[in-house]
Amino acid sequence: MSTLDTRIAQGKGDQPADKVLRGGRIFDLMTGSLLDGDVAICGDTIVGIMDHYDGHEIIDVSGLILVPGFIDTHLHIESSLVTPFEFDRCVTPRGVTTAICDPHEIANVIGTAGVRYFQQASAHTLMDIKVQLSSCVPSTHMETAGATLDAADIAGLMGHPSGLGLAEFMNYPGVIHRDPACMDKLALFEGGHIDGHCPLLSGKDLNAYVAAGIRTEHEATSAPEALEKLRKGMRVLIREGSVSKDLHALQPLLTDTTSPYMCLCTDDRNPLDIGEHGHLDYMIRELIRLGTSPLAAYRAASLSAAEAFGLKDRGQIAPGKRADIVAIRTLEACDAQVVLAGGVVVNDQSFAARSQIDPVGRGSVKAPTVTATDFRHRGNQTATDVIGIREGQILTDHLHEDIAIIDGDKRPDLTRDLIRIAVIERHGKNGNIATGFVRGFGLQAGAIASTVCHDHHNIACVGASYDDMALAANRLGEIEGGFVVVRDGAILAELPLPVAGLMSLDPFETVRDTLETLRSAAASLGVTLEEPFLQLAFLALPVIPALKITDRGMVDVTKFEIIP
Amino acid sequence: MSTLDTRIAQGKGDQPADKVLRGGRIFDLMTGSLLDGDVAICGDTIVGIMDHYDGHEIIDVSGLILVPGFIDTHLHIESSLVTPFEFDRCVTPRGVTTAICDPHEIANVIGTAGVRYFQQASAHTLMDIKVQLSSCVPSTHMETAGATLDAADIAGLMGHPSGLGLAEFMNYPGVIHRDPACMDKLALFEGGHIDGHCPLLSGKDLNAYVAAGIRTEHEATSAPEALEKLRKGMRVLIREGSVSKDLHALQPLLTDTTSPYMCLCTDDRNPLDIGEHGHLDYMIRELIRLGTSPLAAYRAASLSAAEAFGLKDRGQIAPGKRADIVAIRTLEACDAQVVLAGGVVVNDQSFAARSQIDPVGRGSVKAPTVTATDFRHRGNQTATDVIGIREGQILTDHLHEDIAIIDGDKRPDLTRDLIRIAVIERHGKNGNIATGFVRGFGLQAGAIASTVCHDHHNIACVGASYDDMALAANRLGEIEGGFVVVRDGAILAELPLPVAGLMSLDPFETVRDTLETLRSAAASLGVTLEEPFLQLAFLALPVIPALKITDRGMVDVTKFEIIP
C-alpha cells in the first residue's frame, strides 16, 4: 500500500493511525477557537483531527493545547555557535520545527562546501532545515571574504530538496543600481522566492528593490518602516535576535488583520540567549505579554510563515499537513511539553537516533601574527569618524570626534569611551589590518577578539591595550577561531569555534556555559553591553547603516564606500 | 536592458514608467487604508506605488479607488456558453483579471483536445486564464461521456504554463475508498496543488479526503460545513453560480479574521446572469451589502485567492506584482471604470487586438433519432424515485412518490408537478436513453432539452409531452447542440452551441439576448425556475447528492450507485 493510500485509510479510520495525540485541544488558527478531538498521525503527516481515532501508539496530551510547530523564517544557524545538529537539539524542544536558514556565514569562509554542509545536514535533523542559497557572499566589494559565490556557483547549488529560494539579498544598493552581478543572481530566481534585506529603504528605492521580485524583509526596525514594506507587497518578518531586537518596535503592527502577512525570525541568536529567554517561544510569549492576541502571535509563528514561503504542507494542525505539533500548557506560557517534528516525538532518544555528518571548515584561521604596533591608527587630521553602538541594534551611528595625534597614532581615550577597533583579514588572502574607533562598549582595559565578524568573518578586535589586542588576535589562530577575552597579557576566557571559526564542536550546553564565563570576563573589563561579541560581530557588516569597519577600512554605509 | 533591469530602473524613477495611473487611491489590503500616490507600471508589472512618477502614458483615475484585479478561483468557462475569447470580453471589463478554470465540460465531450484548446486560448486573452487539469472525466463510472481522461492522459497535459494543478477532485467516494485510478491521479500531483469538491463531506471522511493532499473546496453550502473545511486546512471558495448560490449562506463566515483563507468563485455562471447581476463584482457588492467589511471582501476576491493558489505574482497593488488593477468609484459599488489586465488597458481596441484560435469540437452531437415512445418510463411497481429540485442549488432531494402504471408506462402527472426527465447518450457510443421523474420545474406543457448536461453532456430533456420531447431532442442534433424549447410540435426558442455542444460561436451579447428569449419561452410552458436550463444541466451530475439521472439511469448519489 502506498503512503498516499495509507494516509487516506488511517484518516478515514479504516486502519489504526500510527500515532494518536489524545486529550489535547487544537488551537484553531482560522478562528482562535479550541477544538476537541484526537490528532491522528500517519508517518510524518497528520491525517485526522476533531474525531476519535484508534492508534498503534497513543500519546497523552491531556489538558494541553496543541499548536502548529513554529517556523523561524530567517536565521543563520552559525550564529547559534553550534553545529546544525546541536542547534536542532537546542531549539526543537522549544517547538521550532522548521528553520529557514541562510548559510552565508560559513559560505563566506569556505564557499559552496559550507552551503553543501548545511544541505546535507538538513537530511538528518529532527527539525526541517530549509537552506536558502546565499546571495551576497561577500556581502559587498568592500571586504575580503574567504570565498565568493557568483551566480554560477549559486546555480550549481540549486535543486536540493532543502531549498526554497535565494537568501536575503543584502546588497540592496547593488539591486537598485542594477549591478550586473546582482542582476545575474536575481535572474536565476525570477518568479521564484527571493528573501530581502533592506534596512531603512523607503520610497522609490524600496519600490525598485521590491520590483526586482524580492518577497520578504526582516530588517525593519520601526512600525512605520514595516508598514510601508507590507503595503509594498513584502512579507515582514519580525526579528528578535540576540543583538538585533525589533519585536517591541514592530509588535503594535501585528494584529489579527495583519498577522497573515507577518512572520517571526531570529536571524542571529546564541545559546546563552536561547537558554535564558528562549527562541521563537520567547517571541510568542513576549508578543502576547505586550498585548498581541494569541491568534496573531501563533499565526505569525506558523501558518503565516508557511504561506509566505509557499510551504503548503505545514502551518496548521490539519489533515495532509506535516505532523509538526507543539503541546503547551497555556497559550501565554508557550511552554512546550511535547513536541513532534515530522511525526517524530522530540526527546533524547530521537536526537540520539539521528545520523550525523562530519563538520567542515577546520583550520580556517589563516591570519598573520600581529604585534601591538599593528593596532596604531594613523591619520593626519584630528577629525575622526567613530562608530556609535546602539545597544540591541545592528544599526550604528556615524559619530564625529576630534582625537589628538600623538607620535603618529590616535590612541584610545577611555574617558570618552573611544576605544580601538581593528579588523584583521584571516582567510590567508592579503593580511589586511584596518583600525578605527568605536564608542559604546564601555571597555576600560584589555581586549576582546572574535572570528565571528559579519559576514566576512575576519578577526574583529576591540581593546584599550594594543598588547592585549595582539594577544587576543593571535590566540584565535591557535584555537581555530572563536572568542577571546584578554587583560594584562592573560587570557581571561575563551570559546574555541573550530568549525570555520564560527561553530563549536561541543554540546550547546557547554557553549552556553562558556558564553556566561566570557560575558563575565568582558564585564570585568568594564564592558557594559549585554552581548559584546555579537555587537562586535555586526560592527563589521557593511550592509547595515551607518558606519562600519572591514579589513579594508571604515565604511560609510550610507554612501556605500570606504572612507579614504 | 533586460526586463528585470527595466523594472528596477522604472521603479526607482531613473526612467519614465511605461504607464502611470494618476489621481487614484490604492485600497490597501494589509490594513484597509487608502493610499495616495501614482501607480507606475513597466510592461505587465507594477513597479512603483505611493510616490510620484513620470510616465510615457498617463492614465487619469482621479477620484477613483484602485483594487487588485479579481481572481475567480474555480469556474468552468464553458458554462458561460461562449468561447474563452468571448468570456474574456464579457467578464474582464468587470475586473476579473484571473480565471482559474477547469475545462472538464469540453473534456467530457472531446477529451484532451478540449483541454488543449483552453491551454492554447489562455495565451491570447487579456485576462490570465489558468487551466487546471480535469481530474474526473467522466465524473463517475455511472455515465457515458464522450471521452475519458486517465492518469496518463493528464500526465501528458502537465507542464503547460497555464497550469497550476489538478482540477476539482469530484470523485470523493473514489478518494476515500482509495480507488486505484483515483490514487494514480492524486499521485501525479502529490505535494502540488489539488482542488477539491466534496459536498457535505464531514468527520473522518473529510479528514481522509483532505489527507489525500486536497487543498481547496467550493461545494460548502452552509457556514458550519465551510468552517469544518477551513479548520481542516482547506481554503474555502465561496461560490455564487447561476444555479449554485452559496454566498448568502457562507457570508457570515467571511470576516477580517478568516478572509485570508477564503476566496470567491462562480463555478458556472451564464451571460444572462452576468449581464443582469455581474460576476465577481456582484459577489463583492453583495457581500458588502450583507455586512462583510470591504477589506474582507476584496481580500477574498484577490489576495487570498492568489495565496491559496500560490500565485505570488498577484493579489496586491504593489511593486513586482502583475499590473491587474481595477479602478472603481466606491468600494461598495465595485463598478469598474478602468481595468488593467497584465498592464493592458481593457477596452474594445485591446480586445480587437487579440489573436484568436479556431474553436474545436464541431459536430459533436451524435445521438440517435428518438421518437415519443422512447420516453415511456417502464416499471412494475408504483413506488417511484423522484428528483426534487431545490431552486438555486445543485443539491437535490430524493423524493418518493406513488405513480400509477398505465399501459406499461408511468406518465407525467402535472397536477403533482411530476414531469418526465430523460437523458439520451449523444456521443455516438451506445445511444442509451434513461427516463425518470422530476418535481420542481412547474412545467405544464411542451418540453425543453439541452446538450449542456453535467458533466457527460449528453442530451437532457424534460417535458409534459413525449412528442415535444422527441422534437426537442432531435432538433439538438440539427443545430450541433444547444438549448431548445418546444410546445405543441413547434420550436419556440433555441440557442445553438456548436462548440462541443457547449459554447456558442456568437458574441456574448447575442447569447445573453437569446437566453432571455429562451427563459420567456420556458416560462410560457409554466416553468417557474429562474434558470431552468442550468437546473436541468445539474440534474445529470452524479457527484452532487442526493438523486440524479444519467444516460444509464437514476443515480442514488448517497449510495453512489445506479438505482436498479
mmCIF file with all atom_site columns, N, CA, C and O in Angstrom, chain A residues 128-166:
data_model
loop_
_atom_site.group_PDB
_atom_site.id
_atom_site.type_symbol
_atom_site.label_atom_id
_atom_site.label_alt_id
_atom_site.label_comp_id
_atom_site.label_asym_id
_atom_site.label_entity_id
_atom_site.label_seq_id
_atom_site.pdbx_PDB_ins_code
_atom_site.Cartn_x
_atom_site.Cartn_y
_atom_site.Cartn_z
_atom_site.occupancy
_atom_site.B_iso_or_equiv
_atom_site.pdbx_formal_charge
_atom_site.auth_seq_id
_atom_site.auth_comp_id
_atom_site.auth_asym_id
_atom_site.auth_atom_id
_atom_site.pdbx_PDB_model_num
ATOM 1   N N  . ASP A 1 128 ? 12.963 20.468 10.429  1.00 0.00 ? 128 ASP A N  1
ATOM 2   C CA . ASP A 1 128 ? 13.149 20.557 8.984   1.00 0.00 ? 128 ASP A CA 1
ATOM 3   C C  . ASP A 1 128 ? 13.935 21.840 8.702   1.00 0.00 ? 128 ASP A C  1
ATOM 4   O O  . ASP A 1 128 ? 13.418 22.943 8.890   1.00 0.00 ? 128 ASP A O  1
ATOM 5   N N  . ILE A 1 129 ? 15.181 21.670 8.289   1.00 0.00 ? 129 ILE A N  1
ATOM 6   C CA . ILE A 1 129 ? 16.006 22.832 7.955   1.00 0.00 ? 129 ILE A CA 1
ATOM 7   C C  . ILE A 1 129 ? 15.885 23.094 6.463   1.00 0.00 ? 129 ILE A C  1
ATOM 8   O O  . ILE A 1 129 ? 16.164 22.222 5.647   1.00 0.00 ? 129 ILE A O  1
ATOM 9   N N  . LYS A 1 130 ? 15.423 24.286 6.136   1.00 0.00 ? 130 LYS A N  1
ATOM 10  C CA . LYS A 1 130 ? 15.388 24.723 4.744   1.00 0.00 ? 130 LYS A CA 1
ATOM 11  C C  . LYS A 1 130 ? 16.621 25.602 4.514   1.00 0.00 ? 130 LYS A C  1
ATOM 12  O O  . LYS A 1 130 ? 16.885 26.505 5.310   1.00 0.00 ? 130 LYS A O  1
ATOM 13  N N  . VAL A 1 131 ? 17.337 25.327 3.444   1.00 0.00 ? 131 VAL A N  1
ATOM 14  C CA . VAL A 1 131 ? 18.598 26.029 3.203   1.00 0.00 ? 131 VAL A CA 1
ATOM 15  C C  . VAL A 1 131 ? 18.437 26.951 1.994   1.00 0.00 ? 131 VAL A C  1
ATOM 16  O O  . VAL A 1 131 ? 18.417 26.496 0.844   1.00 0.00 ? 131 VAL A O  1
ATOM 17  N N  . GLN A 1 132 ? 18.273 28.239 2.278   1.00 0.00 ? 132 GLN A N  1
ATOM 18  C CA . GLN A 1 132 ? 18.248 29.227 1.194   1.00 0.00 ? 132 GLN A CA 1
ATOM 19  C C  . GLN A 1 132 ? 19.665 29.381 0.648   1.00 0.00 ? 132 GLN A C  1
ATOM 20  O O  . GLN A 1 132 ? 20.650 29.135 1.358   1.00 0.00 ? 132 GLN A O  1
ATOM 21  N N  . LEU A 1 133 ? 19.767 29.792 -0.599  1.00 0.00 ? 133 LEU A N  1
ATOM 22  C CA . LEU A 1 133 ? 21.092 29.936 -1.198  1.00 0.00 ? 133 LEU A CA 1
ATOM 23  C C  . LEU A 1 133 ? 21.576 31.368 -1.031  1.00 0.00 ? 133 LEU A C  1
ATOM 24  O O  . LEU A 1 133 ? 20.891 32.322 -1.413  1.00 0.00 ? 133 LEU A O  1
ATOM 25  N N  . SER A 1 134 ? 22.754 31.474 -0.468  1.00 0.00 ? 134 SER A N  1
ATOM 26  C CA . SER A 1 134 ? 23.283 32.778 -0.059  1.00 0.00 ? 134 SER A CA 1
ATOM 27  C C  . SER A 1 134 ? 23.553 33.648 -1.273  1.00 0.00 ? 134 SER A C  1
ATOM 28  O O  . SER A 1 134 ? 24.276 33.263 -2.190  1.00 0.00 ? 134 SER A O  1
ATOM 29  N N  . SER A 1 135 ? 22.965 34.837 -1.250  1.00 0.00 ? 135 SER A N  1
ATOM 30  C CA . SER A 1 135 ? 23.018 35.723 -2.420  1.00 0.00 ? 135 SER A CA 1
ATOM 31  C C  . SER A 1 135 ? 24.198 36.675 -2.397  1.00 0.00 ? 135 SER A C  1
ATOM 32  O O  . SER A 1 135 ? 24.609 37.167 -3.445  1.00 0.00 ? 135 SER A O  1
ATOM 33  N N  . CYS A 1 136 ? 24.716 36.943 -1.224  1.00 0.00 ? 136 CYS A N  1
ATOM 34  C CA . CYS A 1 136 ? 25.678 38.044 -1.094  1.00 0.00 ? 136 CYS A CA 1
ATOM 35  C C  . CYS A 1 136 ? 26.906 37.568 -0.327  1.00 0.00 ? 136 CYS A C  1
ATOM 36  O O  . CYS A 1 136 ? 27.096 37.891 0.847   1.00 0.00 ? 136 CYS A O  1
ATOM 37  N N  . VAL A 1 137 ? 27.716 36.784 -0.991  1.00 0.00 ? 137 VAL A N  1
ATOM 38  C CA . VAL A 1 137 ? 28.970 36.283 -0.419  1.00 0.00 ? 137 VAL A CA 1
ATOM 39  C C  . VAL A 1 137 ? 30.101 36.718 -1.332  1.00 0.00 ? 137 VAL A C  1
ATOM 40  O O  . VAL A 1 137 ? 30.224 36.196 -2.426  1.00 0.00 ? 137 VAL A O  1
ATOM 41  N N  . PRO A 1 138 ? 30.885 37.697 -0.956  1.00 0.00 ? 138 PRO A N  1
ATOM 42  C CA . PRO A 1 138 ? 30.777 38.505 0.263   1.00 0.00 ? 138 PRO A CA 1
ATOM 43  C C  . PRO A 1 138 ? 29.614 39.482 0.179   1.00 0.00 ? 138 PRO A C  1
ATOM 44  O O  . PRO A 1 138 ? 29.024 39.648 -0.876  1.00 0.00 ? 138 PRO A O  1
ATOM 45  N N  . SER A 1 139 ? 29.339 40.111 1.316   1.00 0.00 ? 139 SER A N  1
ATOM 46  C CA . SER A 1 139 ? 28.167 40.992 1.361   1.00 0.00 ? 139 SER A CA 1
ATOM 47  C C  . SER A 1 139 ? 28.355 42.193 0.438   1.00 0.00 ? 139 SER A C  1
ATOM 48  O O  . SER A 1 139 ? 27.391 42.687 -0.128  1.00 0.00 ? 139 SER A O  1
ATOM 49  N N  . THR A 1 140 ? 29.586 42.656 0.283   1.00 0.00 ? 140 THR A N  1
ATOM 50  C CA . THR A 1 140 ? 29.866 43.788 -0.608  1.00 0.00 ? 140 THR A CA 1
ATOM 51  C C  . THR A 1 140 ? 31.281 43.621 -1.176  1.00 0.00 ? 140 THR A C  1
ATOM 52  O O  . THR A 1 140 ? 32.002 42.674 -0.835  1.00 0.00 ? 140 THR A O  1
ATOM 53  N N  . HIS A 1 141 ? 31.682 44.570 -1.987  1.00 0.00 ? 141 HIS A N  1
ATOM 54  C CA . HIS A 1 141 ? 33.037 44.602 -2.543  1.00 0.00 ? 141 HIS A CA 1
ATOM 55  C C  . HIS A 1 141 ? 34.022 45.245 -1.577  1.00 0.00 ? 141 HIS A C  1
ATOM 56  O O  . HIS A 1 141 ? 35.207 45.341 -1.870  1.00 0.00 ? 141 HIS A O  1
ATOM 57  N N  . MET A 1 142 ? 33.544 45.663 -0.408  1.00 0.00 ? 142 MET A N  1
ATOM 58  C CA . MET A 1 142 ? 34.387 46.458 0.491   1.00 0.00 ? 142 MET A CA 1
ATOM 59  C C  . MET A 1 142 ? 34.987 45.620 1.605   1.00 0.00 ? 142 MET A C  1
ATOM 60  O O  . MET A 1 142 ? 35.243 46.125 2.699   1.00 0.00 ? 142 MET A O  1
ATOM 61  N N  . GLU A 1 143 ? 35.188 44.347 1.369   1.00 0.00 ? 143 GLU A N  1
ATOM 62  C CA . GLU A 1 143 ? 35.685 43.460 2.415   1.00 0.00 ? 143 GLU A CA 1
ATOM 63  C C  . GLU A 1 143 ? 36.396 42.281 1.738   1.00 0.00 ? 143 GLU A C  1
ATOM 64  O O  . GLU A 1 143 ? 36.147 41.983 0.565   1.00 0.00 ? 143 GLU A O  1
ATOM 65  N N  . THR A 1 144 ? 37.238 41.595 2.495   1.00 0.00 ? 144 THR A N  1
ATOM 66  C CA . THR A 1 144 ? 37.895 40.390 1.986   1.00 0.00 ? 144 THR A CA 1
ATOM 67  C C  . THR A 1 144 ? 37.287 39.181 2.671   1.00 0.00 ? 144 THR A C  1
ATOM 68  O O  . THR A 1 144 ? 37.438 38.999 3.877   1.00 0.00 ? 144 THR A O  1
ATOM 69  N N  . ALA A 1 145 ? 36.560 38.383 1.902   1.00 0.00 ? 145 ALA A N  1
ATOM 70  C CA . ALA A 1 145 ? 35.972 37.159 2.466   1.00 0.00 ? 145 ALA A CA 1
ATOM 71  C C  . ALA A 1 145 ? 36.858 35.975 2.097   1.00 0.00 ? 145 ALA A C  1
ATOM 72  O O  . ALA A 1 145 ? 37.780 36.086 1.285   1.00 0.00 ? 145 ALA A O  1
ATOM 73  N N  . GLY A 1 146 ? 36.541 34.821 2.700   1.00 0.00 ? 146 GLY A N  1
ATOM 74  C CA . GLY A 1 146 ? 37.289 33.618 2.380   1.00 0.00 ? 146 GLY A CA 1
ATOM 75  C C  . GLY A 1 146 ? 36.855 33.006 1.064   1.00 0.00 ? 146 GLY A C  1
ATOM 76  O O  . GLY A 1 146 ? 37.574 32.186 0.481   1.00 0.00 ? 146 GLY A O  1
ATOM 77  N N  . ALA A 1 147 ? 35.691 33.386 0.597   1.00 0.00 ? 147 ALA A N  1
ATOM 78  C CA . ALA A 1 147 ? 35.163 32.803 -0.635  1.00 0.00 ? 147 ALA A CA 1
ATOM 79  C C  . ALA A 1 147 ? 34.160 33.759 -1.258  1.00 0.00 ? 147 ALA A C  1
ATOM 80  O O  . ALA A 1 147 ? 33.663 34.677 -0.598  1.00 0.00 ? 147 ALA A O  1
ATOM 81  N N  . THR A 1 148 ? 33.892 33.518 -2.517  1.00 0.00 ? 148 THR A N  1
ATOM 82  C CA . THR A 1 148 ? 32.912 34.298 -3.264  1.00 0.00 ? 148 THR A CA 1
ATOM 83  C C  . THR A 1 148 ? 31.923 33.322 -3.881  1.00 0.00 ? 148 THR A C  1
ATOM 84  O O  . THR A 1 148 ? 32.311 32.270 -4.377  1.00 0.00 ? 148 THR A O  1
ATOM 85  N N  . LEU A 1 149 ? 30.648 33.654 -3.805  1.00 0.00 ? 149 LEU A N  1
ATOM 86  C CA . LEU A 1 149 ? 29.642 32.879 -4.548  1.00 0.00 ? 149 LEU A CA 1
ATOM 87  C C  . LEU A 1 149 ? 29.110 33.763 -5.667  1.00 0.00 ? 149 LEU A C  1
ATOM 88  O O  . LEU A 1 149 ? 28.424 34.749 -5.407  1.00 0.00 ? 149 LEU A O  1
ATOM 89  N N  . ASP A 1 150 ? 29.425 33.414 -6.895  1.00 0.00 ? 150 ASP A N  1
ATOM 90  C CA . ASP A 1 150 ? 28.839 34.162 -8.007  1.00 0.00 ? 150 ASP A CA 1
ATOM 91  C C  . ASP A 1 150 ? 27.596 33.416 -8.507  1.00 0.00 ? 150 ASP A C  1
ATOM 92  O O  . ASP A 1 150 ? 27.217 32.378 -7.958  1.00 0.00 ? 150 ASP A O  1
ATOM 93  N N  . ALA A 1 151 ? 26.963 33.973 -9.514  1.00 0.00 ? 151 ALA A N  1
ATOM 94  C CA . ALA A 1 151 ? 25.703 33.391 -9.984  1.00 0.00 ? 151 ALA A CA 1
ATOM 95  C C  . ALA A 1 151 ? 25.897 31.932 -10.404 1.00 0.00 ? 151 ALA A C  1
ATOM 96  O O  . ALA A 1 151 ? 25.042 31.077 -10.156 1.00 0.00 ? 151 ALA A O  1
ATOM 97  N N  . ALA A 1 152 ? 27.032 31.643 -11.009 1.00 0.00 ? 152 ALA A N  1
ATOM 98  C CA . ALA A 1 152 ? 27.270 30.262 -11.457 1.00 0.00 ? 152 ALA A CA 1
ATOM 99  C C  . ALA A 1 152 ? 27.403 29.319 -10.266 1.00 0.00 ? 152 ALA A C  1
ATOM 100 O O  . ALA A 1 152 ? 26.907 28.189 -10.295 1.00 0.00 ? 152 ALA A O  1
ATOM 101 N N  . ASP A 1 153 ? 28.075 29.788 -9.213  1.00 0.00 ? 153 ASP A N  1
ATOM 102 C CA . ASP A 1 153 ? 28.180 28.960 -8.002  1.00 0.00 ? 153 ASP A CA 1
ATOM 103 C C  . ASP A 1 153 ? 26.801 28.674 -7.427  1.00 0.00 ? 153 ASP A C  1
ATOM 104 O O  . ASP A 1 153 ? 26.495 27.548 -7.008  1.00 0.00 ? 153 ASP A O  1
ATOM 105 N N  . ILE A 1 154 ? 25.979 29.718 -7.381  1.00 0.00 ? 154 ILE A N  1
ATOM 106 C CA . ILE A 1 154 ? 24.631 29.557 -6.821  1.00 0.00 ? 154 ILE A CA 1
ATOM 107 C C  . ILE A 1 154 ? 23.817 28.605 -7.687  1.00 0.00 ? 154 ILE A C  1
ATOM 108 O O  . ILE A 1 154 ? 23.116 27.719 -7.176  1.00 0.00 ? 154 ILE A O  1
ATOM 109 N N  . ALA A 1 155 ? 23.938 28.770 -8.987  1.00 0.00 ? 155 ALA A N  1
ATOM 110 C CA . ALA A 1 155 ? 23.194 27.871 -9.888  1.00 0.00 ? 155 ALA A CA 1
ATOM 111 C C  . ALA A 1 155 ? 23.562 26.420 -9.625  1.00 0.00 ? 155 ALA A C  1
ATOM 112 O O  . ALA A 1 155 ? 22.710 25.526 -9.668  1.00 0.00 ? 155 ALA A O  1
ATOM 113 N N  . GLY A 1 156 ? 24.842 26.193 -9.302  1.00 0.00 ? 156 GLY A N  1
ATOM 114 C CA . GLY A 1 156 ? 25.295 24.833 -9.031  1.00 0.00 ? 156 GLY A CA 1
ATOM 115 C C  . GLY A 1 156 ? 24.745 24.250 -7.744  1.00 0.00 ? 156 GLY A C  1
ATOM 116 O O  . GLY A 1 156 ? 24.784 23.037 -7.542  1.00 0.00 ? 156 GLY A O  1
ATOM 117 N N  . LEU A 1 157 ? 24.242 25.117 -6.875  1.00 0.00 ? 157 LEU A N  1
ATOM 118 C CA . LEU A 1 157 ? 23.683 24.656 -5.594  1.00 0.00 ? 157 LEU A CA 1
ATOM 119 C C  . LEU A 1 157 ? 22.167 24.500 -5.639  1.00 0.00 ? 157 LEU A C  1
ATOM 120 O O  . LEU A 1 157 ? 21.550 24.003 -4.694  1.00 0.00 ? 157 LEU A O  1
ATOM 121 N N  . MET A 1 158 ? 21.555 24.935 -6.729  1.00 0.00 ? 158 MET A N  1
ATOM 122 C CA . MET A 1 158 ? 20.092 24.880 -6.835  1.00 0.00 ? 158 MET A CA 1
ATOM 123 C C  . MET A 1 158 ? 19.620 23.433 -7.020  1.00 0.00 ? 158 MET A C  1
ATOM 124 O O  . MET A 1 158 ? 20.372 22.583 -7.462  1.00 0.00 ? 158 MET A O  1
ATOM 125 N N  . GLY A 1 159 ? 18.359 23.219 -6.673  1.00 0.00 ? 159 GLY A N  1
ATOM 126 C CA . GLY A 1 159 ? 17.752 21.913 -6.926  1.00 0.00 ? 159 GLY A CA 1
ATOM 127 C C  . GLY A 1 159 ? 17.786 20.975 -5.741  1.00 0.00 ? 159 GLY A C  1
ATOM 128 O O  . GLY A 1 159 ? 17.201 19.896 -5.789  1.00 0.00 ? 159 GLY A O  1
ATOM 129 N N  . HIS A 1 160 ? 18.462 21.364 -4.656  1.00 0.00 ? 160 HIS A N  1
ATOM 130 C CA . HIS A 1 160 ? 18.457 20.498 -3.472  1.00 0.00 ? 160 HIS A CA 1
ATOM 131 C C  . HIS A 1 160 ? 17.077 20.562 -2.807  1.00 0.00 ? 160 HIS A C  1
ATOM 132 O O  . HIS A 1 160 ? 16.464 21.618 -2.767  1.00 0.00 ? 160 HIS A O  1
ATOM 133 N N  . PRO A 1 161 ? 16.596 19.425 -2.292  1.00 0.00 ? 161 PRO A N  1
ATOM 134 C CA . PRO A 1 161 ? 15.246 19.446 -1.702  1.00 0.00 ? 161 PRO A CA 1
ATOM 135 C C  . PRO A 1 161 ? 15.089 20.400 -0.521  1.00 0.00 ? 161 PRO A C  1
ATOM 136 O O  . PRO A 1 161 ? 13.963 20.778 -0.191  1.00 0.00 ? 161 PRO A O  1
ATOM 137 N N  . SER A 1 162 ? 16.160 20.800 0.104   1.00 0.00 ? 162 SER A N  1
ATOM 138 C CA . SER A 1 162 ? 16.055 21.731 1.230   1.00 0.00 ? 162 SER A CA 1
ATOM 139 C C  . SER A 1 162 ? 15.878 23.178 0.770   1.00 0.00 ? 162 SER A C  1
ATOM 140 O O  . SER A 1 162 ? 15.646 24.053 1.600   1.00 0.00 ? 162 SER A O  1
ATOM 141 N N  . GLY A 1 163 ? 15.976 23.425 -0.503  1.00 0.00 ? 163 GLY A N  1
ATOM 142 C CA . GLY A 1 163 ? 15.997 24.816 -0.980  1.00 0.00 ? 163 GLY A CA 1
ATOM 143 C C  . GLY A 1 163 ? 14.620 25.387 -1.240  1.00 0.00 ? 163 GLY A C  1
ATOM 144 O O  . GLY A 1 163 ? 13.744 24.705 -1.778  1.00 0.00 ? 163 GLY A O  1
ATOM 145 N N  . LEU A 1 164 ? 14.425 26.632 -0.863  1.00 0.00 ? 164 LEU A N  1
ATOM 146 C CA . LEU A 1 164 ? 13.181 27.344 -1.186  1.00 0.00 ? 164 LEU A CA 1
ATOM 147 C C  . LEU A 1 164 ? 13.436 28.513 -2.120  1.00 0.00 ? 164 LEU A C  1
ATOM 148 O O  . LEU A 1 164 ? 12.530 28.990 -2.778  1.00 0.00 ? 164 LEU A O  1
ATOM 149 N N  . GLY A 1 165 ? 14.681 29.010 -2.144  1.00 0.00 ? 165 GLY A N  1
ATOM 150 C CA . GLY A 1 165 ? 14.948 30.174 -2.991  1.00 0.00 ? 165 GLY A CA 1
ATOM 151 C C  . GLY A 1 165 ? 16.272 30.820 -2.654  1.00 0.00 ? 165 GLY A C  1
ATOM 152 O O  . GLY A 1 165 ? 17.179 30.168 -2.118  1.00 0.00 ? 165 GLY A O  1
ATOM 153 N N  . LEU A 1 166 ? 16.348 32.085 -2.993  1.00 0.00 ? 166 LEU A N  1
ATOM 154 C CA . LEU A 1 166 ? 17.570 32.854 -2.805  1.00 0.00 ? 166 LEU A CA 1
ATOM 155 C C  . LEU A 1 166 ? 17.503 33.542 -1.440  1.00 0.00 ? 166 LEU A C  1
ATOM 156 O O  . LEU A 1 166 ? 16.489 34.141 -1.091  1.00 0.00 ? 166 LEU A O  1
#
